[in-house]
Amino acid sequence: MAKKKISPEMEKRIRKEKMRRKAERKRKFKRAMDIFAAVLLFGGFCAAVGYPVATGMISIDSMTGKEAIGEVKTTDESSETETEPVTEAATKSYETITVKNEKIYKGDLILVNADYPFKDSNDADIVTLYNEKTDSYSVSGMEIGLQKNAVEPLNDMLDAFYEETGHSDILIIAGFRTLEQQQALYDEDLERTGLDTSTLVALPGHSEHESGYAMDFSLFFDDGTAGDYDGTGDYEWIDEHCADYGFILRYPADKTEITGIQHESWHYRYIGRPHAYYIMQSGICYEEYIEELKEHDVENPLEIVDSDGKAYQVYYVPAEMDRTVTYVPLVSDKPYTISGNNADGFIVTIDLEETRELVSYTKPASEITGITTDEYGNVVATEFTGIATDEYGNVISSSETKTETVRAVG
């Protein structure tokens, strides 16, 4: 029987049909293999997880991210990723970031005093007040500088002071100083007094002025005369409200044994809110605040509500000095800042973005030191025999009934 010849068109259709059927068989086979693999994977998961959960070897929390398991990967500010093995599961879930340990010496909250020298010589963020100031105050020279992030709060504070009192006669006579400038002041005082050490000028390398966060006030009146700033009278407003702008009176009269500096009514330090509010309300000095924060870790943060009712959490993280970085836990996804304390660790401040009822942190200092303060920490009375002070902490009498104000230079 003769074979019937197939036309080219028919041959083409037959070839396409064969290819279609072949492709369909491949798809069915792949689908079957995928289902089989999924069954095996699910069975393996149940075997791996179900038994340990049932026997208490692990908890469901470990699988839901409430505990850190395996390796924690964190990214520092240079976007470099570091990996560290975790030997023990954490009890809570925190985002963890790495901070270079060299940053212990940077930030709004660094403590600079006789025990902790200023180590960050980078003055890149120092700006001249003459170029940034408002008309509510004056500066004694075009070279007077301050940390950039302290300038706006300073302007706001002295603008508010002017609106409240009508005074625009505050003169800022000192701000940022270089190490060389501090040395020159120190040597000048030694030459004047003939002493081996200065009791009025901070040792070079140990002055807050070198950080750029401190400033000294004086007065310059419209008639061309000048006066010392003592924080009394209308100027009392500054001490009552400086914390609202992130500033503290750095060297209170009743804290000289702790600060090592005589009372300086004119010396203010920027540390930011809410820290300033807590310090001024509590009647403590900055050294005491830094120590108190060490009692508050990530598990037990200090909660502060400032004068506007804004709520914050603040806690201390000790630096891991055997490493180049420290792993810093963050307890929420809220805005935060991290500052070194210039000693041994970092201070984390989290803005909870909540408004709460105002809280008073005023402490009865008389129960601890024999000194009574008002709600802003100003000394109003003392039990020390032979010494009496006015409400601002100035000595008004002693066993010799001598009134004297000693101005120191920090």
mmCIF file of C-alpha atoms in Angstrom:
data_model
loop_
_atom_site.group_PDB
_atom_site.id
_atom_site.type_symbol
_atom_site.label_atom_id
_atom_site.label_comp_id
_atom_site.label_asym_id
_atom_site.label_seq_id
_atom_site.Cartn_x
_atom_site.Cartn_y
_atom_site.Cartn_z
ATOM 1 C CA MET A 1 0.000 0.000 0.000
ATOM 2 C CA ALA A 2 1.517 3.322 -1.017
ATOM 3 C CA LYS A 3 2.221 5.930 1.671
ATOM 4 C CA LYS A 4 0.318 9.125 1.395
ATOM 5 C CA LYS A 5 2.594 12.110 1.051
ATOM 6 C CA ILE A 6 2.220 14.708 3.821
ATOM 7 C CA SER A 7 2.160 18.285 2.861
ATOM 8 C CA PRO A 8 4.766 20.655 4.387
ATOM 9 C CA GLU A 9 2.036 22.525 6.280
ATOM 10 C CA MET A 10 0.721 19.291 7.850
ATOM 11 C CA GLU A 11 4.254 18.180 8.762
ATOM 12 C CA LYS A 12 4.841 21.487 10.485
ATOM 13 C CA ARG A 13 1.629 21.154 12.531
ATOM 14 C CA ILE A 14 2.533 17.587 13.598
ATOM 15 C CA ARG A 15 5.996 18.726 14.708
ATOM 16 C CA LYS A 16 4.497 21.558 16.784
ATOM 17 C CA GLU A 17 2.029 19.162 18.437
ATOM 18 C CA LYS A 18 4.827 16.780 19.409
ATOM 19 C CA MET A 19 6.791 19.649 20.931
ATOM 20 C CA ARG A 20 3.739 20.832 22.856
ATOM 21 C CA ARG A 21 3.073 17.384 24.300
ATOM 22 C CA LYS A 22 6.714 16.998 25.276
ATOM 23 C CA ALA A 23 6.704 20.373 27.080
ATOM 24 C CA GLU A 24 3.476 19.448 28.867
ATOM 25 C CA ARG A 25 4.993 16.198 30.134
ATOM 26 C CA LYS A 26 7.972 18.166 31.464
ATOM 27 C CA ARG A 27 5.708 20.625 33.291
ATOM 28 C CA LYS A 28 3.720 17.807 34.900
ATOM 29 C CA PHE A 29 6.908 16.082 35.996
ATOM 30 C CA LYS A 30 8.352 19.300 37.498
ATOM 31 C CA ARG A 31 5.084 20.024 39.319
ATOM 32 C CA ALA A 32 5.098 16.554 40.810
ATOM 33 C CA MET A 33 8.693 16.932 41.960
ATOM 34 C CA ASP A 34 7.919 20.311 43.541
ATOM 35 C CA ILE A 35 5.038 18.821 45.526
ATOM 36 C CA PHE A 36 7.221 15.926 46.616
ATOM 37 C CA ALA A 37 9.998 18.275 47.744
ATOM 38 C CA ALA A 38 7.531 20.442 49.691
ATOM 39 C CA VAL A 39 6.211 17.364 51.508
ATOM 40 C CA LEU A 40 9.744 16.328 52.443
ATOM 41 C CA LEU A 41 10.624 19.860 53.627
ATOM 42 C CA PHE A 42 7.502 20.170 55.761
ATOM 43 C CA GLY A 43 8.105 16.767 57.285
ATOM 44 C CA GLY A 44 11.685 17.677 58.101
ATOM 45 C CA PHE A 45 10.559 20.977 59.680
ATOM 46 C CA CYS A 46 8.025 19.180 61.860
ATOM 47 C CA ALA A 47 10.653 16.677 62.930
ATOM 48 C CA ALA A 48 13.219 19.378 63.694
ATOM 49 C CA VAL A 49 10.905 21.802 65.492
ATOM 50 C CA GLY A 50 7.995 19.831 66.773
ATOM 51 C CA TYR A 51 9.989 17.464 68.925
ATOM 52 C CA PRO A 52 12.206 20.126 70.594
ATOM 53 C CA VAL A 53 9.182 22.342 71.275
ATOM 54 C CA ALA A 54 7.228 19.447 72.689
ATOM 55 C CA THR A 55 10.132 18.442 74.926
ATOM 56 C CA GLY A 56 10.981 21.993 76.000
ATOM 57 C CA MET A 57 14.372 22.088 74.264
ATOM 58 C CA ILE A 58 13.493 25.443 72.668
ATOM 59 C CA SER A 59 10.657 27.907 73.026
ATOM 60 C CA ILE A 60 8.289 29.302 70.487
ATOM 61 C CA ASP A 61 9.769 32.714 71.305
ATOM 62 C CA SER A 62 13.015 31.605 69.708
ATOM 63 C CA MET A 63 11.247 31.102 66.428
ATOM 64 C CA THR A 64 9.335 34.371 66.543
ATOM 65 C CA GLY A 65 12.279 36.699 66.977
ATOM 66 C CA LYS A 66 11.867 37.407 70.672
ATOM 67 C CA GLU A 67 15.279 35.947 71.380
ATOM 68 C CA ALA A 68 18.557 36.298 69.522
ATOM 69 C CA ILE A 69 19.618 32.961 68.064
ATOM 70 C CA GLY A 70 22.753 32.167 66.073
ATOM 71 C CA GLU A 71 24.489 35.293 64.848
ATOM 72 C CA VAL A 72 23.584 38.923 65.335
ATOM 73 C CA LYS A 73 24.443 41.075 62.337
ATOM 74 C CA THR A 74 24.660 44.776 62.910
ATOM 75 C CA THR A 75 25.738 47.727 60.854
ATOM 76 C CA ASP A 76 27.792 50.620 62.130
ATOM 77 C CA GLU A 77 27.650 54.199 60.877
ATOM 78 C CA SER A 78 30.077 53.414 58.041
ATOM 79 C CA SER A 79 27.660 50.725 56.765
ATOM 80 C CA GLU A 80 30.189 47.987 57.495
ATOM 81 C CA THR A 81 28.490 44.773 58.613
ATOM 82 C CA GLU A 82 29.977 42.837 61.482
ATOM 83 C CA THR A 83 29.035 39.378 62.677
ATOM 84 C CA GLU A 84 29.422 38.055 66.196
ATOM 85 C CA PRO A 85 28.526 34.538 67.387
ATOM 86 C CA VAL A 86 25.913 34.489 70.119
ATOM 87 C CA THR A 87 26.595 31.959 72.844
ATOM 88 C CA GLU A 88 23.516 32.681 74.926
ATOM 89 C CA ALA A 89 20.030 33.650 73.815
ATOM 90 C CA ALA A 90 18.956 37.117 74.862
ATOM 91 C CA THR A 91 15.813 37.520 76.905
ATOM 92 C CA LYS A 92 14.325 40.318 74.829
ATOM 93 C CA SER A 93 14.289 41.460 71.253
ATOM 94 C CA TYR A 94 16.468 44.518 70.580
ATOM 95 C CA GLU A 95 17.807 46.068 67.465
ATOM 96 C CA THR A 96 21.539 46.180 68.015
ATOM 97 C CA ILE A 97 23.949 48.565 66.357
ATOM 98 C CA THR A 98 27.704 48.822 66.591
ATOM 99 C CA VAL A 99 29.350 52.019 67.779
ATOM 100 C CA LYS A 100 33.083 52.527 67.483
ATOM 101 C CA ASN A 101 34.681 52.775 70.905
ATOM 102 C CA GLU A 102 36.550 55.916 69.909
ATOM 103 C CA LYS A 103 33.179 57.673 70.074
ATOM 104 C CA ILE A 104 33.220 57.380 73.855
ATOM 105 C CA TYR A 105 34.859 60.801 73.702
ATOM 106 C CA LYS A 106 32.237 62.471 71.490
ATOM 107 C CA GLY A 107 28.716 63.774 72.029
ATOM 108 C CA ASP A 108 26.568 66.235 73.968
ATOM 109 C CA LEU A 109 26.908 64.251 77.185
ATOM 110 C CA ILE A 110 30.658 63.923 77.594
ATOM 111 C CA LEU A 111 31.896 64.648 81.111
ATOM 112 C CA VAL A 112 34.984 66.875 81.193
ATOM 113 C CA ASN A 113 36.635 67.575 84.542
ATOM 114 C CA ALA A 114 39.863 67.019 86.457
ATOM 115 C CA ASP A 115 39.470 63.250 86.223
ATOM 116 C CA TYR A 116 38.332 63.027 82.603
ATOM 117 C CA PRO A 117 40.271 65.140 80.108
ATOM 118 C CA PHE A 118 38.789 66.264 76.828
ATOM 119 C CA LYS A 119 40.198 63.942 74.149
ATOM 120 C CA ASP A 120 38.345 64.828 70.962
ATOM 121 C CA SER A 121 40.419 67.561 69.366
ATOM 122 C CA ASN A 122 38.274 67.715 66.223
ATOM 123 C CA ASP A 123 36.599 71.128 66.206
ATOM 124 C CA ALA A 124 34.802 70.659 62.873
ATOM 125 C CA ASP A 125 31.382 71.354 64.432
ATOM 126 C CA ILE A 126 32.382 74.597 66.164
ATOM 127 C CA VAL A 127 30.693 77.685 64.715
ATOM 128 C CA THR A 128 31.263 81.354 65.516
ATOM 129 C CA LEU A 129 28.418 82.896 67.505
ATOM 130 C CA TYR A 130 28.904 86.272 65.877
ATOM 131 C CA ASN A 131 27.642 84.802 62.595
ATOM 132 C CA GLU A 132 24.803 82.793 64.155
ATOM 133 C CA LYS A 133 23.490 84.873 67.064
ATOM 134 C CA THR A 134 20.271 86.854 67.329
ATOM 135 C CA ASP A 135 19.938 90.472 68.502
ATOM 136 C CA SER A 136 18.951 89.407 72.024
ATOM 137 C CA TYR A 137 22.547 89.215 73.285
ATOM 138 C CA SER A 138 26.120 90.141 72.419
ATOM 139 C CA VAL A 139 29.483 88.422 72.151
ATOM 140 C CA SER A 140 32.787 89.866 73.272
ATOM 141 C CA GLY A 141 34.601 88.941 70.087
ATOM 142 C CA MET A 142 34.082 87.558 66.618
ATOM 143 C CA GLU A 143 36.125 84.489 67.551
ATOM 144 C CA ILE A 144 33.715 83.239 70.266
ATOM 145 C CA GLY A 145 32.605 79.763 69.189
ATOM 146 C CA LEU A 146 30.192 77.051 70.310
ATOM 147 C CA GLN A 147 29.167 73.584 69.211
ATOM 148 C CA LYS A 148 26.783 73.942 66.289
ATOM 149 C CA ASN A 149 23.908 71.997 67.841
ATOM 150 C CA ALA A 150 23.987 74.240 70.954
ATOM 151 C CA VAL A 151 23.583 77.519 69.055
ATOM 152 C CA GLU A 152 19.879 77.334 68.195
ATOM 153 C CA PRO A 153 18.875 76.401 71.784
ATOM 154 C CA LEU A 154 21.022 79.289 73.054
ATOM 155 C CA ASN A 155 19.362 81.740 70.658
ATOM 156 C CA ASP A 156 15.919 80.480 71.641
ATOM 157 C CA MET A 157 16.696 80.801 75.352
ATOM 158 C CA LEU A 158 18.069 84.335 75.195
ATOM 159 C CA ASP A 159 15.303 85.437 72.805
ATOM 160 C CA ALA A 160 12.763 84.200 75.349
ATOM 161 C CA PHE A 161 14.689 85.928 78.146
ATOM 162 C CA TYR A 162 14.563 89.216 76.228
ATOM 163 C CA GLU A 163 10.839 88.871 75.568
ATOM 164 C CA GLU A 164 10.210 88.157 79.247
ATOM 165 C CA THR A 165 12.453 90.802 80.821
ATOM 166 C CA GLY A 166 13.384 93.295 78.105
ATOM 167 C CA HIS A 167 17.101 92.694 78.790
ATOM 168 C CA SER A 168 19.440 92.310 75.816
ATOM 169 C CA ASP A 169 22.564 93.033 77.845
ATOM 170 C CA ILE A 170 23.877 89.499 78.287
ATOM 171 C CA LEU A 171 27.391 89.306 76.896
ATOM 172 C CA ILE A 172 29.018 85.964 76.141
ATOM 173 C CA ILE A 173 32.679 86.373 77.001
ATOM 174 C CA ALA A 174 33.889 82.779 76.585
ATOM 175 C CA GLY A 175 32.915 79.751 74.575
ATOM 176 C CA PHE A 176 35.103 77.254 72.754
ATOM 177 C CA ARG A 177 38.796 77.347 73.573
ATOM 178 C CA THR A 178 41.659 75.473 71.993
ATOM 179 C CA LEU A 179 44.124 73.623 74.185
ATOM 180 C CA GLU A 180 46.650 76.353 73.463
ATOM 181 C CA GLN A 181 44.249 79.086 74.583
ATOM 182 C CA GLN A 182 43.485 77.204 77.785
ATOM 183 C CA GLN A 183 47.204 76.779 78.435
ATOM 184 C CA ALA A 184 47.788 80.497 77.961
ATOM 185 C CA LEU A 185 45.049 81.353 80.491
ATOM 186 C CA TYR A 186 46.479 78.848 82.950
ATOM 187 C CA ASP A 187 50.020 80.181 82.642
ATOM 188 C CA GLU A 188 48.773 83.756 82.985
ATOM 189 C CA ASP A 189 47.039 82.911 86.260
ATOM 190 C CA LEU A 190 50.157 81.195 87.619
ATOM 191 C CA GLU A 191 52.229 84.250 86.765
ATOM 192 C CA ARG A 192 49.694 86.527 88.468
ATOM 193 C CA THR A 193 49.436 84.469 91.675
ATOM 194 C CA GLY A 194 52.916 83.016 91.901
ATOM 195 C CA LEU A 195 51.412 79.604 92.723
ATOM 196 C CA ASP A 196 52.383 76.238 91.281
ATOM 197 C CA THR A 197 48.810 75.369 90.383
ATOM 198 C CA SER A 198 45.761 77.456 89.605
ATOM 199 C CA THR A 199 42.626 77.372 91.713
ATOM 200 C CA LEU A 200 40.692 79.507 89.233
ATOM 201 C CA VAL A 201 41.630 78.189 85.791
ATOM 202 C CA ALA A 202 41.036 74.570 84.826
ATOM 203 C CA LEU A 203 44.103 72.532 83.958
ATOM 204 C CA PRO A 204 44.697 72.581 80.194
ATOM 205 C CA GLY A 205 43.045 69.577 78.618
ATOM 206 C CA HIS A 206 40.466 69.411 81.402
ATOM 207 C CA SER A 207 38.299 72.467 80.699
ATOM 208 C CA GLU A 208 34.731 72.173 79.461
ATOM 209 C CA HIS A 209 35.438 75.124 77.202
ATOM 210 C CA GLU A 210 37.662 72.896 75.093
ATOM 211 C CA SER A 211 34.615 70.775 74.243
ATOM 212 C CA GLY A 212 32.698 73.736 72.817
ATOM 213 C CA TYR A 213 29.640 72.915 74.942
ATOM 214 C CA ALA A 214 30.305 75.530 77.662
ATOM 215 C CA MET A 215 29.982 79.309 77.750
ATOM 216 C CA ASP A 216 30.414 82.144 80.233
ATOM 217 C CA PHE A 217 27.988 85.059 80.657
ATOM 218 C CA SER A 218 28.783 88.636 81.590
ATOM 219 C CA LEU A 219 26.821 91.890 81.223
ATOM 220 C CA PHE A 220 27.303 94.831 78.870
ATOM 221 C CA PHE A 221 24.908 97.750 79.233
ATOM 222 C CA ASP A 222 23.685 100.332 76.725
ATOM 223 C CA ASP A 223 25.718 103.091 78.409
ATOM 224 C CA GLY A 224 28.941 101.234 77.645
ATOM 225 C CA THR A 225 29.522 99.952 81.186
ATOM 226 C CA ALA A 226 29.959 96.278 82.075
ATOM 227 C CA GLY A 227 29.014 94.102 85.024
ATOM 228 C CA ASP A 228 29.429 90.588 86.374
ATOM 229 C CA TYR A 229 26.664 88.087 85.774
ATOM 230 C CA ASP A 230 25.474 86.619 89.071
ATOM 231 C CA GLY A 231 22.098 85.162 88.095
ATOM 232 C CA THR A 232 20.138 87.358 90.492
ATOM 233 C CA GLY A 233 17.204 89.692 89.946
ATOM 234 C CA ASP A 234 15.720 89.519 86.459
ATOM 235 C CA TYR A 235 18.550 87.191 85.446
ATOM 236 C CA GLU A 236 17.182 84.588 87.814
ATOM 237 C CA TRP A 237 14.930 83.692 84.880
ATOM 238 C CA ILE A 238 17.908 81.993 83.202
ATOM 239 C CA ASP A 239 18.442 79.455 85.989
ATOM 240 C CA GLU A 240 14.713 78.843 86.203
ATOM 241 C CA HIS A 241 14.350 78.114 82.492
ATOM 242 C CA CYS A 242 17.754 77.122 81.092
ATOM 243 C CA ALA A 243 16.885 73.437 81.365
ATOM 244 C CA ASP A 244 13.937 73.979 79.013
ATOM 245 C CA TYR A 245 16.539 74.688 76.340
ATOM 246 C CA GLY A 246 19.005 71.955 77.262
ATOM 247 C CA PHE A 247 21.401 73.986 79.459
ATOM 248 C CA ILE A 248 22.493 73.506 83.064
ATOM 249 C CA LEU A 249 24.235 75.708 85.599
ATOM 250 C CA ARG A 250 27.369 73.603 85.575
ATOM 251 C CA TYR A 251 28.959 74.482 88.913
ATOM 252 C CA PRO A 252 26.347 74.924 91.689
ATOM 253 C CA ALA A 253 27.376 76.405 95.035
ATOM 254 C CA ASP A 254 26.580 73.262 97.005
ATOM 255 C CA LYS A 255 28.485 70.853 94.738
ATOM 256 C CA THR A 256 32.029 72.231 94.801
ATOM 257 C CA GLU A 257 33.393 69.158 96.585
ATOM 258 C CA ILE A 258 32.108 67.002 93.736
ATOM 259 C CA THR A 259 32.813 69.220 90.740
ATOM 260 C CA GLY A 260 36.136 70.492 92.060
ATOM 261 C CA ILE A 261 35.214 73.972 90.780
ATOM 262 C CA GLN A 262 34.104 76.959 92.824
ATOM 263 C CA HIS A 263 30.572 78.190 92.307
ATOM 264 C CA GLU A 264 30.316 79.855 88.893
ATOM 265 C CA SER A 265 26.980 81.614 88.439
ATOM 266 C CA TRP A 266 27.936 82.566 84.890
ATOM 267 C CA HIS A 267 29.062 79.185 83.498
ATOM 268 C CA TYR A 268 26.469 77.179 81.562
ATOM 269 C CA ARG A 269 26.814 73.870 79.789
ATOM 270 C CA TYR A 270 24.711 72.440 76.967
ATOM 271 C CA ILE A 271 23.698 68.793 77.365
ATOM 272 C CA GLY A 272 20.278 68.816 75.705
ATOM 273 C CA ARG A 273 16.864 67.896 76.900
ATOM 274 C CA PRO A 274 15.748 65.882 78.836
ATOM 275 C CA HIS A 275 19.004 65.559 80.774
ATOM 276 C CA ALA A 276 19.152 69.235 81.716
ATOM 277 C CA TYR A 277 15.613 69.198 83.075
ATOM 278 C CA TYR A 278 16.275 66.143 85.243
ATOM 279 C CA ILE A 279 19.524 67.575 86.617
ATOM 280 C CA MET A 280 18.159 71.019 87.445
ATOM 281 C CA GLN A 281 14.984 69.600 88.975
ATOM 282 C CA SER A 282 16.860 67.005 91.017
ATOM 283 C CA GLY A 283 19.341 69.507 92.419
ATOM 284 C CA ILE A 284 22.299 67.365 91.405
ATOM 285 C CA CYS A 285 25.442 68.230 89.481
ATOM 286 C CA TYR A 286 26.559 66.696 86.227
ATOM 287 C CA GLU A 287 29.035 64.285 87.831
ATOM 288 C CA GLU A 288 26.218 62.877 89.962
ATOM 289 C CA TYR A 289 23.982 62.472 86.924
ATOM 290 C CA ILE A 290 26.619 60.522 84.999
ATOM 291 C CA GLU A 291 27.030 58.160 87.962
ATOM 292 C CA GLU A 292 23.282 57.788 88.421
ATOM 293 C CA LEU A 293 22.855 56.768 84.787
ATOM 294 C CA LYS A 294 25.124 53.780 85.366
ATOM 295 C CA GLU A 295 22.332 52.321 87.475
ATOM 296 C CA HIS A 296 20.054 52.319 84.430
ATOM 297 C CA ASP A 297 20.771 49.782 81.717
ATOM 298 C CA VAL A 298 18.651 48.661 78.771
ATOM 299 C CA GLU A 299 16.552 46.495 81.095
ATOM 300 C CA ASN A 300 15.965 49.355 83.542
ATOM 301 C CA PRO A 301 16.028 52.690 81.693
ATOM 302 C CA LEU A 302 15.583 56.016 83.438
ATOM 303 C CA GLU A 303 12.296 57.498 82.279
ATOM 304 C CA ILE A 304 12.178 61.285 82.167
ATOM 305 C CA VAL A 305 9.289 63.610 81.360
ATOM 306 C CA ASP A 306 10.530 67.098 80.566
ATOM 307 C CA SER A 307 8.864 70.460 81.118
ATOM 308 C CA ASP A 308 6.831 70.076 77.925
ATOM 309 C CA GLY A 309 5.571 66.658 78.989
ATOM 310 C CA LYS A 310 7.716 64.848 76.407
ATOM 311 C CA ALA A 311 8.725 61.383 77.557
ATOM 312 C CA TYR A 312 12.181 59.851 77.146
ATOM 313 C CA GLN A 313 14.075 56.738 78.134
ATOM 314 C CA VAL A 314 17.743 57.065 79.031
ATOM 315 C CA TYR A 315 20.184 54.260 79.784
ATOM 316 C CA TYR A 316 23.891 53.477 79.973
ATOM 317 C CA VAL A 317 25.809 50.921 77.918
ATOM 318 C CA PRO A 318 29.359 50.122 79.135
ATOM 319 C CA ALA A 319 31.958 50.108 76.382
ATOM 320 C CA GLU A 320 33.425 46.753 75.398
ATOM 321 C CA MET A 321 37.001 47.934 75.694
ATOM 322 C CA ASP A 322 38.515 44.629 74.555
ATOM 323 C CA ARG A 323 36.978 45.272 71.140
ATOM 324 C CA THR A 324 37.083 48.141 68.675
ATOM 325 C CA VAL A 325 33.288 48.478 68.775
ATOM 326 C CA THR A 326 30.507 48.178 71.325
ATOM 327 C CA TYR A 327 27.169 46.540 70.596
ATOM 328 C CA VAL A 328 24.498 49.020 71.673
ATOM 329 C CA PRO A 329 20.917 47.728 72.060
ATOM 330 C CA LEU A 330 17.979 49.937 71.098
ATOM 331 C CA VAL A 331 14.746 49.134 72.896
ATOM 332 C CA SER A 332 12.373 50.619 70.342
ATOM 333 C CA ASP A 333 12.101 51.998 66.836
ATOM 334 C CA LYS A 334 11.698 55.549 68.154
ATOM 335 C CA PRO A 335 14.179 58.366 67.409
ATOM 336 C CA TYR A 336 17.358 58.045 69.455
ATOM 337 C CA THR A 337 20.734 59.631 70.084
ATOM 338 C CA ILE A 338 23.899 58.016 71.389
ATOM 339 C CA SER A 339 26.607 59.999 73.159
ATOM 340 C CA GLY A 340 29.815 58.929 74.768
ATOM 341 C CA ASN A 341 30.334 59.860 78.418
ATOM 342 C CA ASN A 342 34.077 60.538 77.941
ATOM 343 C CA ALA A 343 34.891 57.835 80.470
ATOM 344 C CA ASP A 344 33.762 54.268 79.987
ATOM 345 C CA GLY A 345 30.598 53.954 77.949
ATOM 346 C CA PHE A 346 27.677 55.326 76.003
ATOM 347 C CA ILE A 347 24.415 57.030 76.959
ATOM 348 C CA VAL A 348 21.365 56.218 74.858
ATOM 349 C CA THR A 349 18.470 58.679 74.801
ATOM 350 C CA ILE A 350 15.227 57.540 73.181
ATOM 351 C CA ASP A 351 12.442 59.974 72.364
ATOM 352 C CA LEU A 352 9.290 57.966 73.035
ATOM 353 C CA GLU A 353 7.254 60.478 71.020
ATOM 354 C CA GLU A 354 4.703 60.523 73.820
ATOM 355 C CA THR A 355 3.262 63.317 75.942
ATOM 356 C CA ARG A 356 2.689 62.536 79.607
ATOM 357 C CA GLU A 357 1.720 64.300 82.792
ATOM 358 C CA LEU A 358 4.479 66.515 84.152
ATOM 359 C CA VAL A 359 6.710 64.942 86.774
ATOM 360 C CA SER A 360 8.755 66.740 89.442
ATOM 361 C CA TYR A 361 12.174 65.278 90.174
ATOM 362 C CA THR A 362 12.964 67.680 93.008
ATOM 363 C CA LYS A 363 14.817 65.871 95.772
ATOM 364 C CA PRO A 364 15.046 67.029 99.395
ATOM 365 C CA ALA A 365 18.799 67.634 99.344
ATOM 366 C CA SER A 366 18.734 68.503 103.050
ATOM 367 C CA GLU A 367 18.165 64.830 103.819
ATOM 368 C CA ILE A 368 21.442 63.955 102.124
ATOM 369 C CA THR A 369 23.785 66.916 102.434
ATOM 370 C CA GLY A 370 22.241 69.261 104.979
ATOM 371 C CA ILE A 371 21.467 71.717 102.178
ATOM 372 C CA THR A 372 17.987 72.759 101.111
ATOM 373 C CA THR A 373 17.271 73.694 97.503
ATOM 374 C CA ASP A 374 14.300 75.023 95.617
ATOM 375 C CA GLU A 375 12.770 73.140 92.693
ATOM 376 C CA TYR A 376 15.546 74.336 90.392
ATOM 377 C CA GLY A 377 18.379 73.249 92.667
ATOM 378 C CA ASN A 378 19.204 76.711 94.033
ATOM 379 C CA VAL A 379 20.448 76.738 97.620
ATOM 380 C CA VAL A 380 17.987 78.434 99.961
ATOM 381 C CA ALA A 381 19.395 77.430 103.357
ATOM 382 C CA THR A 382 22.218 75.471 104.912
ATOM 383 C CA GLU A 383 22.796 73.740 108.217
ATOM 384 C CA PHE A 384 26.560 74.115 108.109
ATOM 385 C CA THR A 385 27.695 76.098 111.143
ATOM 386 C CA GLY A 386 29.148 79.513 110.425
ATOM 387 C CA ILE A 387 27.981 79.720 106.787
ATOM 388 C CA ALA A 388 24.850 81.271 105.334
ATOM 389 C CA THR A 389 23.836 81.685 101.707
ATOM 390 C CA ASP A 390 21.193 83.606 99.859
ATOM 391 C CA GLU A 391 18.550 81.850 97.765
ATOM 392 C CA TYR A 392 20.923 81.599 94.824
ATOM 393 C CA GLY A 393 23.724 79.909 96.702
ATOM 394 C CA ASN A 394 25.942 82.968 97.132
ATOM 395 C CA VAL A 395 27.721 83.179 100.495
ATOM 396 C CA ILE A 396 26.307 86.160 102.393
ATOM 397 C CA SER A 397 27.882 85.549 105.801
ATOM 398 C CA SER A 398 30.316 83.325 107.603
ATOM 399 C CA SER A 399 31.858 83.059 111.034
ATOM 400 C CA GLU A 400 33.720 86.280 110.177
ATOM 401 C CA THR A 401 30.557 87.920 108.811
ATOM 402 C CA LYS A 402 32.407 88.582 105.590
ATOM 403 C CA THR A 403 30.575 88.785 102.268
ATOM 404 C CA GLU A 404 32.641 87.864 99.250
ATOM 405 C CA THR A 405 32.042 86.625 95.745
ATOM 406 C CA VAL A 406 34.958 84.763 94.144
ATOM 407 C CA ARG A 407 34.833 84.481 90.381
ATOM 408 C CA ALA A 408 36.628 81.455 88.986
ATOM 409 C CA VAL A 409 37.497 80.734 85.376
ATOM 410 C CA GLY A 410 36.609 77.211 84.273
#
